[in-house]
């Protein structure tokens, strides 16, 4: 072995390249640009500059959701890393982890507590911002000691890939050039997910298989953490081999092929289409992959699946009816289960076509004319989609409306209904565009965002144009924060936003002009006829240039699912209040 060394900066980026990552997101800062120089020393890595760090974090999250491997976000000390925190927290909540690299003052400056810019008072401990991010990361490396740096970097990268949660690497400016042993890079990092005890794993696999064999009416409920933890293809395969009635959730929509006869709908407790909840809840074996049991992903906690009918295959818990296996990861288990079912279908009476109980999604509104309504728009947008499209639906009415749509095969869906930070999809869309490019993904990228949310993160549209991306953007223009009106204060001024923005000029401002040669098209639609004209226009759907289509709707028009969930939440609050009164009395 040679005594070759590489500078730390390059070491980090070579490890990152090893994961198949080709683009690095971020915003530079003087702490420190020399680290960024190392990106250009690793062939195949490119820099994508974002307008701000919050959008950068959203983009990292979106990239991870599509690509599966972590994204990399680079920010600068204090001002940059703190701006990113909301986005990193969302990635933590919804398991769309990233490697967040933060440039810091040189170690000598830190030790002397120098009152540099971006500190907040004299004699400040420079590490205070590191503590702030503690609850929103799986692990971190604070690179202060030369002799442990390489180990630390490797450890947190592995932790990120395995946990699918954000990790941080804090890089003081003077360590970028520290020389590390280059020989380490000859051994790739081992990021495989394994269960510690293979005997117990054997036991789980055979028990799952016998439960499937014995159940009279088994179903599959595929939730979002199965996708996030690398189980998307296996989940699709499980449904395909078995033909068991299969369901998605608001967060996992698209995971099951919605055109397949075994797709039974989107399960969201009592806020599901008629017949869907019954079909799940009467099943004697619900194989529930990667559940995320937040309010809006369970119809306001109205999911009703009894433990005695439940096989829960999670990333940190496997539960077979009443029996719990804490710390077990579904991925190796699901892999073995699918292999066995595929090898011996007869043994498990597969495929098992079941016709009873399937209900077609109702057509909510088949109007041919008139002003655009929530009841019409979402299912129509569903029909606009094509196989392999990537669709992002922003928090707000879009997120509660989109579950009404039926997706073509292999639609990838991004929505953040758990963390629900508005403006998220505008940043996330950039990450999805980058991931799609790296993967040579054949579909289009379609962003659906309310005008209120757009006002939060609009500048990142400029980054789409800057790097030559051509998404199709729908702006839901309904005169303010409609979802908030539905919740409280429909007429109150705080639910208004500026209506002075001219969305039709947006793409032009961001760069689509004659002088740049960048082509774009923008249109506004207020009626069924106008929207139909746009959606049926081949040029509009072709994805050959960036497109914007504004969809105007009434400010008091809400999707039924939103009203339903609010009704459920209000009833629960009322019940809780009356119980409190009884206790108090
Ligand atoms: C960062 C952040 N700020 C505030 C909120 C509260 N909030 C949730 S939805 C929403 C309004 C969204 O309005 P718009 O994008 O216009 O969608 P609409 O419901 O009108 O279709 C607001 C303010 C939030 N979720 N996240
Ligand atoms: C950035 O790094 C370079 C070289 O390592 C150094 O000369 C410069 O002072 C650093 N900048 C700051 C603000 O620490
Ligand atoms: C159905 O959609 C049309 C056109 O969008 C609208 O005019 C009509 O009011 C809608 N009907 C209902 C019940 O929402
Ligand atoms: Mg709005």
XYZ file of C-alpha atoms and ligand atoms in Angstrom:
640
model
C 0.000 0.000 0.000
C 1.192 3.491 -0.788
C 1.353 6.363 1.660
C -0.986 8.469 -0.413
C -3.072 11.133 1.247
C -5.987 13.302 0.162
C -7.118 16.607 1.620
C -10.137 16.214 3.901
C -12.347 18.264 1.598
C -11.686 15.909 -1.229
C -12.077 12.875 1.010
C -15.622 13.940 1.902
C -16.611 14.484 -1.714
C -15.119 11.215 -2.872
C -17.135 9.374 -0.234
C -20.195 11.257 -1.462
C -19.508 10.390 -5.094
C -19.223 6.755 -4.041
C -22.933 6.856 -3.084
C -23.851 7.710 -6.686
C -24.500 11.362 -5.916
C -23.689 13.739 -8.785
C -24.921 17.115 -7.556
C -24.182 19.097 -4.411
C -26.728 21.677 -3.254
C -26.074 24.747 -1.211
C -25.197 28.368 -0.701
C -21.558 29.391 -0.213
C -20.176 31.391 2.689
C -16.746 32.521 3.708
C -16.643 29.623 6.209
C -15.499 28.294 3.758
C -15.223 28.483 0.015
C -12.068 26.367 -0.103
C -14.180 23.348 0.805
C -16.342 24.049 -2.231
C -13.246 24.154 -4.434
C -12.747 20.470 -3.696
C -16.049 19.655 -5.418
C -14.397 20.552 -8.710
C -11.530 18.172 -7.933
C -13.843 15.153 -7.910
C -14.839 14.182 -11.446
C -18.580 13.743 -11.881
C -19.626 16.106 -9.082
C -21.430 19.334 -9.882
C -22.496 22.291 -7.792
C -26.099 23.553 -7.763
C -26.388 26.965 -6.140
C -29.716 27.626 -4.416
C -31.224 31.039 -3.668
C -31.395 30.363 0.053
C -30.640 27.589 2.500
C -34.246 26.777 3.368
C -34.962 26.038 -0.267
C -31.677 24.158 -0.423
C -32.838 21.888 2.396
C -36.213 21.371 0.720
C -34.382 20.539 -2.506
C -32.183 18.043 -0.690
C -35.314 16.416 0.723
C -36.949 16.198 -2.720
C -33.791 14.753 -4.257
C -33.643 12.032 -1.636
C -37.294 11.102 -2.125
C -36.756 10.444 -5.820
C -33.203 9.157 -5.880
C -33.274 7.047 -2.733
C -29.689 7.992 -1.865
C -29.093 10.951 0.424
C -28.659 14.445 -0.959
C -25.829 16.721 0.094
C -26.460 20.254 1.301
C -23.671 22.705 2.100
C -24.318 25.808 4.160
C -22.251 28.324 6.012
C -21.811 28.936 9.703
C -24.825 30.160 11.719
C -26.759 32.213 9.179
C -26.833 29.455 6.574
C -27.277 26.417 8.788
C -30.003 28.082 10.862
C -31.945 29.084 7.743
C -31.895 25.464 6.642
C -33.283 24.080 9.890
C -36.986 24.029 9.003
C -36.194 22.049 5.886
C -33.889 19.674 7.729
C -36.522 19.101 10.418
C -39.048 18.175 7.737
C -36.569 15.744 6.230
C -36.133 14.232 9.687
C -39.880 13.977 10.263
C -40.535 12.334 6.897
C -37.288 10.329 6.651
C -35.829 12.082 3.630
C -32.359 12.386 5.099
C -29.458 14.406 3.786
C -25.793 14.965 4.525
C -25.683 18.557 5.702
C -22.154 19.955 5.633
C -21.646 23.176 7.561
C -18.570 25.376 7.205
C -17.293 26.709 10.553
C -14.620 29.123 11.805
C -11.072 27.773 12.004
C -10.342 25.732 15.111
C -8.037 28.407 16.563
C -10.795 31.020 16.203
C -13.213 28.711 17.927
C -10.835 27.973 20.807
C -10.227 31.694 21.332
C -13.924 32.464 21.059
C -13.191 35.255 18.607
C -16.095 37.649 18.082
C -16.405 36.883 14.375
C -19.334 37.846 12.208
C -22.207 35.351 12.661
C -21.534 35.019 16.392
C -24.048 36.722 18.660
C -22.101 38.110 21.620
C -18.609 38.417 23.052
C -16.881 35.268 24.267
C -19.485 33.040 22.613
C -18.997 29.308 22.435
C -18.801 28.804 18.676
C -20.450 25.406 18.945
C -23.821 26.682 20.173
C -25.443 26.274 16.758
C -24.344 22.652 16.671
C -26.497 22.001 19.730
C -29.531 23.622 18.134
C -29.671 20.986 15.417
C -29.406 18.061 17.806
C -33.072 16.951 17.701
C -33.268 17.042 13.895
C -30.387 14.746 13.024
C -29.430 11.137 13.474
C -25.735 11.792 14.019
C -23.047 14.398 13.495
C -19.296 14.765 13.063
C -17.607 17.851 14.500
C -14.211 17.700 12.882
C -11.833 19.038 15.531
C -9.231 16.241 15.865
C -7.082 15.269 12.891
C -6.712 11.645 13.936
C -10.443 10.817 14.105
C -11.744 12.825 11.155
C -11.817 10.079 8.556
C -13.589 7.684 10.926
C -16.100 10.333 11.890
C -16.946 11.213 8.295
C -17.424 7.563 7.369
C -19.528 6.880 10.438
C -22.056 9.652 9.839
C -22.384 8.943 6.114
C -23.194 5.309 6.888
C -25.639 6.445 9.595
C -27.397 8.678 7.077
C -27.836 5.997 4.449
C -29.026 3.388 6.941
C -31.358 5.610 8.954
C -32.641 7.783 6.094
C -32.381 10.718 8.493
C -30.311 13.900 8.255
C -26.727 13.926 9.522
C -24.362 16.871 9.922
C -20.671 17.258 9.199
C -19.177 20.419 10.742
C -16.022 21.479 8.917
C -13.844 24.225 10.459
C -12.133 26.171 7.647
C -8.633 25.046 8.569
C -9.414 21.328 8.380
C -10.313 21.339 4.672
C -6.661 20.786 3.838
C -5.848 18.242 6.582
C -4.362 15.211 4.844
C -6.200 11.923 5.303
C -5.186 8.408 4.339
C -6.287 7.895 0.735
C -6.147 4.093 1.037
C -9.342 4.148 3.036
C -11.207 5.159 -0.091
C -10.391 1.841 -1.718
C -12.887 0.139 0.595
C -16.413 1.370 -0.098
C -18.584 2.113 2.912
C -20.865 -0.709 3.968
C -24.327 0.840 4.049
C -26.359 -2.375 3.910
C -29.239 -2.637 6.332
C -29.073 -5.847 8.343
C -30.923 -7.200 11.325
C -28.663 -8.040 14.217
C -30.069 -11.454 15.045
C -30.516 -13.668 11.995
C -32.303 -16.409 13.981
C -35.036 -14.007 14.998
C -35.212 -12.718 11.438
C -35.720 -16.297 10.200
C -38.520 -16.674 12.718
C -40.188 -13.444 11.572
C -39.968 -14.386 7.885
C -41.534 -17.815 8.362
C -44.234 -16.419 10.612
C -45.158 -13.727 8.057
C -45.318 -16.374 5.345
C -47.548 -18.676 7.342
C -49.832 -15.781 8.283
C -50.232 -14.990 4.577
C -50.926 -18.651 3.791
C -53.529 -18.964 6.537
C -55.370 -15.651 6.255
C -58.703 -15.758 4.476
C -58.748 -12.107 3.432
C -55.253 -10.601 3.598
C -54.570 -7.072 2.369
C -51.532 -4.851 1.837
C -51.439 -1.345 3.265
C -48.300 0.276 1.873
C -47.274 3.441 3.665
C -44.641 6.049 3.094
C -41.808 4.829 5.309
C -41.624 1.691 3.183
C -40.765 3.952 0.240
C -38.396 6.127 2.253
C -36.503 3.122 3.591
C -35.782 1.623 0.202
C -38.767 -0.710 -0.128
C -40.594 0.844 -3.091
C -39.762 -1.824 -5.672
C -40.255 -4.678 -3.213
C -43.625 -3.274 -2.187
C -44.765 -3.020 -5.799
C -43.573 -6.563 -6.352
C -45.373 -7.900 -3.288
C -48.660 -6.511 -4.590
C -47.964 -7.757 -8.099
C -47.116 -11.321 -7.099
C -49.921 -11.728 -4.601
C -52.719 -9.660 -6.177
C -53.919 -9.058 -2.638
C -56.174 -6.009 -2.252
C -53.639 -3.214 -1.856
C -53.968 0.273 -0.418
C -51.881 3.409 -0.183
C -52.162 6.381 2.211
C -52.111 10.164 1.651
C -48.320 10.154 2.040
C -47.605 7.024 0.007
C -49.993 7.593 -2.890
C -48.626 6.060 -6.069
C -46.744 3.261 -4.304
C -49.215 0.711 -5.690
C -50.014 0.681 -9.395
C -53.388 2.466 -9.382
C -54.421 0.999 -12.712
C -54.023 -2.566 -11.425
C -57.095 -4.632 -10.456
C -55.593 -5.233 -7.013
C -55.385 -1.511 -6.181
C -58.280 -0.862 -3.829
C -57.711 2.787 -3.009
C -56.185 5.284 -0.637
C -56.851 4.477 3.007
C -57.214 7.506 5.223
C -59.486 6.268 8.008
C -62.902 7.858 7.894
C -61.705 10.399 5.322
C -61.472 7.757 2.581
C -63.642 7.194 -0.469
C -66.726 5.059 0.277
C -65.933 1.384 0.765
C -62.173 1.803 1.166
C -62.003 1.886 4.961
C -64.387 -1.072 5.222
C -62.214 -3.118 2.876
C -59.121 -2.537 5.015
C -60.794 -2.839 8.367
C -62.582 -6.133 7.685
C -59.347 -7.796 6.512
C -58.123 -10.534 8.841
C -54.509 -9.758 7.952
C -53.354 -6.236 7.093
C -49.736 -6.303 5.964
C -48.827 -2.751 6.857
C -45.528 -1.626 5.400
C -43.745 1.453 6.758
C -46.602 3.127 8.635
C -46.406 6.817 9.508
C -49.309 7.407 11.866
C -49.720 11.198 11.927
C -53.097 12.958 12.001
C -53.461 13.760 8.309
C -52.108 10.388 7.193
C -54.718 8.509 9.248
C -57.840 10.578 8.577
C -57.451 12.437 11.864
C -56.585 9.271 13.820
C -59.601 7.360 12.533
C -57.510 4.512 11.203
C -59.020 1.418 12.770
C -56.933 -1.730 12.409
C -56.912 -4.150 15.295
C -53.601 -5.568 16.503
C -54.934 -9.102 16.075
C -55.246 -8.453 12.331
C -52.012 -6.544 11.895
C -48.607 -7.394 10.524
C -46.572 -4.242 10.861
C -43.317 -4.135 8.954
C -41.541 -0.952 9.992
C -37.959 0.308 9.864
C -37.522 0.083 13.617
C -40.273 -2.268 14.678
C -41.811 -5.418 13.345
C -45.065 -6.478 14.910
C -46.811 -9.742 14.099
C -50.266 -9.493 15.611
C -49.553 -9.143 19.332
C -45.868 -10.035 19.094
C -43.342 -7.170 18.949
C -39.817 -7.276 17.590
C -38.302 -3.925 18.505
C -35.383 -2.712 16.417
C -36.073 -5.004 13.470
C -35.975 -3.532 9.987
C -38.514 -4.636 7.404
C -36.218 -4.387 4.387
C -34.260 -7.674 4.636
C -37.453 -9.371 5.823
C -39.587 -8.129 2.963
C -36.886 -9.138 0.500
C -36.953 -12.719 1.771
C -40.750 -12.855 1.927
C -41.079 -11.631 -1.665
C -38.437 -14.100 -2.865
C -40.249 -16.995 -1.230
C -43.677 -15.974 -2.544
C -42.242 -15.575 -6.003
C -40.542 -18.983 -5.894
C -43.510 -20.947 -4.508
C -46.743 -19.139 -5.377
C -48.937 -22.288 -5.225
C -47.880 -22.963 -1.647
C -49.427 -19.625 -0.678
C -52.401 -19.863 -3.058
C -51.059 -16.985 -5.136
C -52.014 -14.926 -6.954
C -55.277 -14.509 -5.106
C -57.606 -12.423 -7.221
C -60.327 -10.991 -5.019
C -63.165 -9.196 -6.647
C -65.372 -8.652 -3.657
C -65.124 -5.338 -1.935
C -63.304 -3.327 -4.572
C -64.964 0.007 -5.131
C -64.122 2.268 -8.031
C -63.199 5.794 -7.049
C -66.334 7.915 -7.533
C -66.352 10.601 -10.212
C -66.753 13.748 -8.121
C -67.756 16.139 -10.855
C -68.150 15.463 -14.561
C -69.070 19.006 -15.600
C -68.145 20.084 -19.083
C -68.242 23.799 -18.403
C -68.361 26.457 -15.735
C -65.964 27.956 -13.196
C -63.265 25.666 -11.915
C -64.133 23.800 -8.730
C -62.062 21.742 -6.312
C -64.410 18.834 -6.980
C -63.430 18.951 -10.636
C -59.799 20.013 -10.760
C -57.962 17.221 -8.891
C -59.386 14.257 -10.719
C -58.824 16.104 -13.995
C -55.184 16.767 -13.132
C -54.889 13.052 -12.382
C -55.970 12.307 -15.962
C -53.393 14.779 -17.268
C -50.571 12.770 -15.712
C -48.630 10.180 -17.687
C -46.678 7.104 -16.669
C -43.462 7.909 -14.802
C -44.395 11.489 -13.985
C -43.127 12.948 -10.745
C -45.857 15.027 -9.077
C -45.480 17.391 -6.156
C -48.557 18.615 -4.272
C -48.053 21.484 -1.833
C -49.652 21.793 1.602
C -53.033 23.447 1.315
C -55.976 22.465 -0.801
C -53.645 20.766 -3.332
C -52.547 18.226 -0.752
C -56.097 17.397 0.308
C -57.372 17.383 -3.273
C -54.726 15.275 -4.955
C -55.784 12.007 -3.238
C -58.995 12.225 -5.317
C -56.980 11.692 -8.507
C -56.145 8.328 -10.002
C -52.502 8.075 -11.022
C -51.039 6.295 -14.043
C -48.478 3.544 -13.412
C -45.187 4.468 -11.792
C -46.240 7.947 -10.784
C -43.879 9.228 -8.125
C -45.676 11.466 -5.665
C -44.124 13.997 -3.314
C -46.158 15.659 -0.624
C -45.281 16.648 2.916
C -48.501 16.119 4.815
C -46.802 15.329 8.143
C -44.288 18.189 8.475
C -46.440 20.439 6.249
C -44.192 23.422 5.809
C -45.652 25.594 3.088
C -43.364 26.476 0.213
C -41.704 23.092 0.589
C -42.640 21.762 -2.838
C -41.048 24.682 -4.690
C -37.643 23.776 -3.233
C -38.337 20.064 -3.289
C -39.174 20.278 -6.989
C -35.634 21.465 -7.710
C -34.272 18.388 -5.946
C -36.699 16.129 -7.810
C -35.607 17.667 -11.127
C -31.955 17.059 -10.283
C -32.598 13.476 -9.160
C -34.662 12.766 -12.282
C -31.832 14.084 -14.427
C -29.250 11.915 -12.662
C -31.476 8.869 -13.047
C -32.405 9.666 -16.664
C -35.953 9.319 -15.407
C -38.332 9.267 -18.373
C -41.278 11.169 -16.822
C -42.120 14.835 -16.460
C -41.917 16.812 -13.231
C -45.233 18.460 -12.318
C -45.442 20.968 -9.471
C -48.823 21.927 -7.981
C -48.615 24.789 -5.521
C -50.995 27.298 -3.972
C -50.237 30.970 -4.474
C -49.838 31.489 -0.732
C -47.233 28.757 -0.467
C -45.510 29.970 -3.600
C -44.952 33.366 -2.018
C -42.728 31.678 0.589
C -40.146 30.133 -1.739
C -40.850 31.516 -5.205
C -37.244 32.515 -5.950
C -36.199 28.887 -6.418
C -38.148 28.852 -9.688
C -35.249 30.987 -10.889
C -32.952 28.062 -10.159
C -35.032 25.737 -12.383
C -34.478 28.182 -15.234
C -30.837 28.791 -14.393
C -30.022 25.108 -14.727
C -32.239 24.449 -17.726
C -35.048 22.437 -16.118
C -38.537 22.290 -17.638
C -41.141 21.410 -15.041
C -44.865 21.978 -15.529
C -46.067 24.320 -12.798
C -49.695 24.670 -11.736
C -50.401 27.587 -9.422
C -53.667 27.268 -7.524
C -54.784 30.871 -7.269
C -57.674 31.124 -4.832
C -57.213 34.459 -3.209
C -55.324 33.492 -0.072
C -54.862 30.727 2.429
C -57.926 28.631 1.590
C -56.978 25.750 3.864
C -56.657 28.168 6.780
C -60.035 29.688 5.916
C -61.503 26.194 6.155
C -59.972 25.779 9.611
C -60.746 29.161 11.109
C -61.685 32.715 10.213
C -62.806 32.297 6.600
C -63.344 36.041 6.197
C -60.471 37.269 8.365
C -57.783 39.416 6.805
C -54.998 37.213 8.134
C -55.981 34.549 5.631
C -55.449 36.933 2.734
C -52.213 37.222 0.789
C -51.041 39.815 -1.700
C -53.099 39.490 -4.852
C -50.864 41.997 -6.617
C -48.474 39.393 -7.981
C -48.695 38.753 -11.704
C -47.928 35.078 -12.106
C -48.081 35.418 -15.859
C -44.872 37.492 -15.697
C -43.111 35.218 -13.245
C -41.148 33.021 -15.653
C -40.109 36.051 -17.622
C -38.715 37.761 -14.534
C -36.821 34.605 -13.602
C -35.150 34.354 -16.987
C -37.436 33.104 -19.759
C -36.972 35.964 -22.216
C -35.831 36.716 -25.695
C -32.425 37.980 -24.522
C -31.674 34.677 -22.753
C -33.229 32.443 -25.393
C -34.990 30.472 -22.646
C -38.474 29.506 -23.753
C -41.493 29.353 -21.516
C -45.235 29.489 -21.717
C -47.683 30.900 -19.176
C -51.455 30.830 -19.124
C -54.335 31.456 -16.771
C -57.449 29.279 -16.530
C -60.724 30.136 -14.818
C -63.181 27.752 -16.438
C -63.402 24.086 -17.308
C -63.098 24.996 -20.977
C -59.881 26.949 -20.412
C -58.286 24.262 -18.295
C -59.283 21.596 -20.804
C -57.726 23.630 -23.596
C -54.447 23.791 -21.678
C -54.375 20.143 -20.645
C -55.305 18.907 -24.092
C -52.645 21.059 -25.760
C -49.858 18.696 -26.728
C -47.204 21.402 -26.544
C -48.240 22.191 -22.976
C -47.780 18.620 -21.833
C -44.669 17.864 -23.836
C -42.183 19.088 -21.260
C -39.983 20.700 -23.918
C -40.010 24.031 -22.099
C -40.997 25.315 -18.695
C -44.766 25.816 -18.432
C -46.959 27.682 -16.031
C -50.707 27.240 -15.726
C -52.596 29.278 -13.199
C -55.803 27.670 -11.951
C -58.245 30.121 -10.417
C -60.711 28.833 -7.837
C -63.024 30.361 -5.289
C -61.517 31.255 -1.948
C -64.221 29.393 -0.020
C -64.069 26.251 -2.139
C -62.395 23.377 -0.243
C -61.726 19.736 -1.167
C -64.185 17.336 0.515
C -61.375 15.491 2.266
C -60.262 18.649 4.030
C -63.779 19.411 5.239
C -64.162 15.798 6.356
C -60.947 15.766 8.334
C -61.827 19.052 10.004
C -65.212 17.663 10.936
C -63.477 14.650 12.533
C -61.016 16.871 14.396
C -63.778 19.165 15.675
C -65.859 16.232 16.899
C -62.847 14.850 18.756
C -62.120 18.185 20.389
C -65.713 18.520 21.457
C -65.651 15.043 22.957
C -62.386 15.771 24.785
C -63.836 19.024 26.119
C -66.969 17.330 27.443
C -64.849 14.637 29.127
C -62.746 17.358 30.777
C -65.898 19.006 32.058
C -67.029 15.755 33.610
C -63.663 15.277 35.350
C -63.658 18.882 36.477
C -67.181 18.567 37.821
C -43.956 27.567 6.981
C -45.416 27.534 7.278
N -46.062 28.644 7.635
C -47.380 28.624 7.878
C -48.094 27.459 7.758
C -49.591 27.446 7.988
N -50.280 27.174 6.724
C -50.646 25.922 6.366
S -51.419 25.876 4.901
C -51.323 27.550 4.713
C -51.934 28.246 3.552
C -51.592 27.706 2.201
O -52.184 28.548 1.249
P -52.060 28.298 -0.288
O -50.708 27.848 -0.621
O -52.566 29.482 -1.003
O -52.983 27.018 -0.515
P -54.589 26.934 -0.594
O -55.042 26.190 0.624
O -55.114 28.314 -0.660
O -54.852 26.148 -1.845
C -50.683 28.126 5.813
C -50.431 29.581 5.983
C -47.376 26.301 7.422
N -47.950 25.101 7.332
N -46.050 26.361 7.152
C -11.011 29.878 4.445
O -9.985 28.943 4.237
C -8.779 29.507 3.761
C -7.791 28.398 3.502
O -8.006 27.290 4.318
C -8.248 30.528 4.746
O -7.099 31.160 4.243
C -9.332 31.576 5.023
O -8.909 32.456 6.021
C -10.606 30.890 5.471
N -11.686 31.870 5.694
C -12.228 32.072 6.902
C -13.262 33.136 6.974
O -11.937 31.428 7.881
C -68.767 20.795 -10.833
O -67.796 21.501 -11.577
C -68.310 22.589 -12.305
C -67.175 23.122 -13.127
O -66.008 23.239 -12.385
C -68.909 23.621 -11.354
O -69.453 24.680 -12.074
C -69.958 22.946 -10.478
O -70.415 23.852 -9.496
C -69.363 21.727 -9.805
N -70.364 21.034 -8.999
C -70.169 20.714 -7.728
C -71.253 19.962 -7.045
O -69.144 21.013 -7.137
Mg -54.366 29.849 -1.913
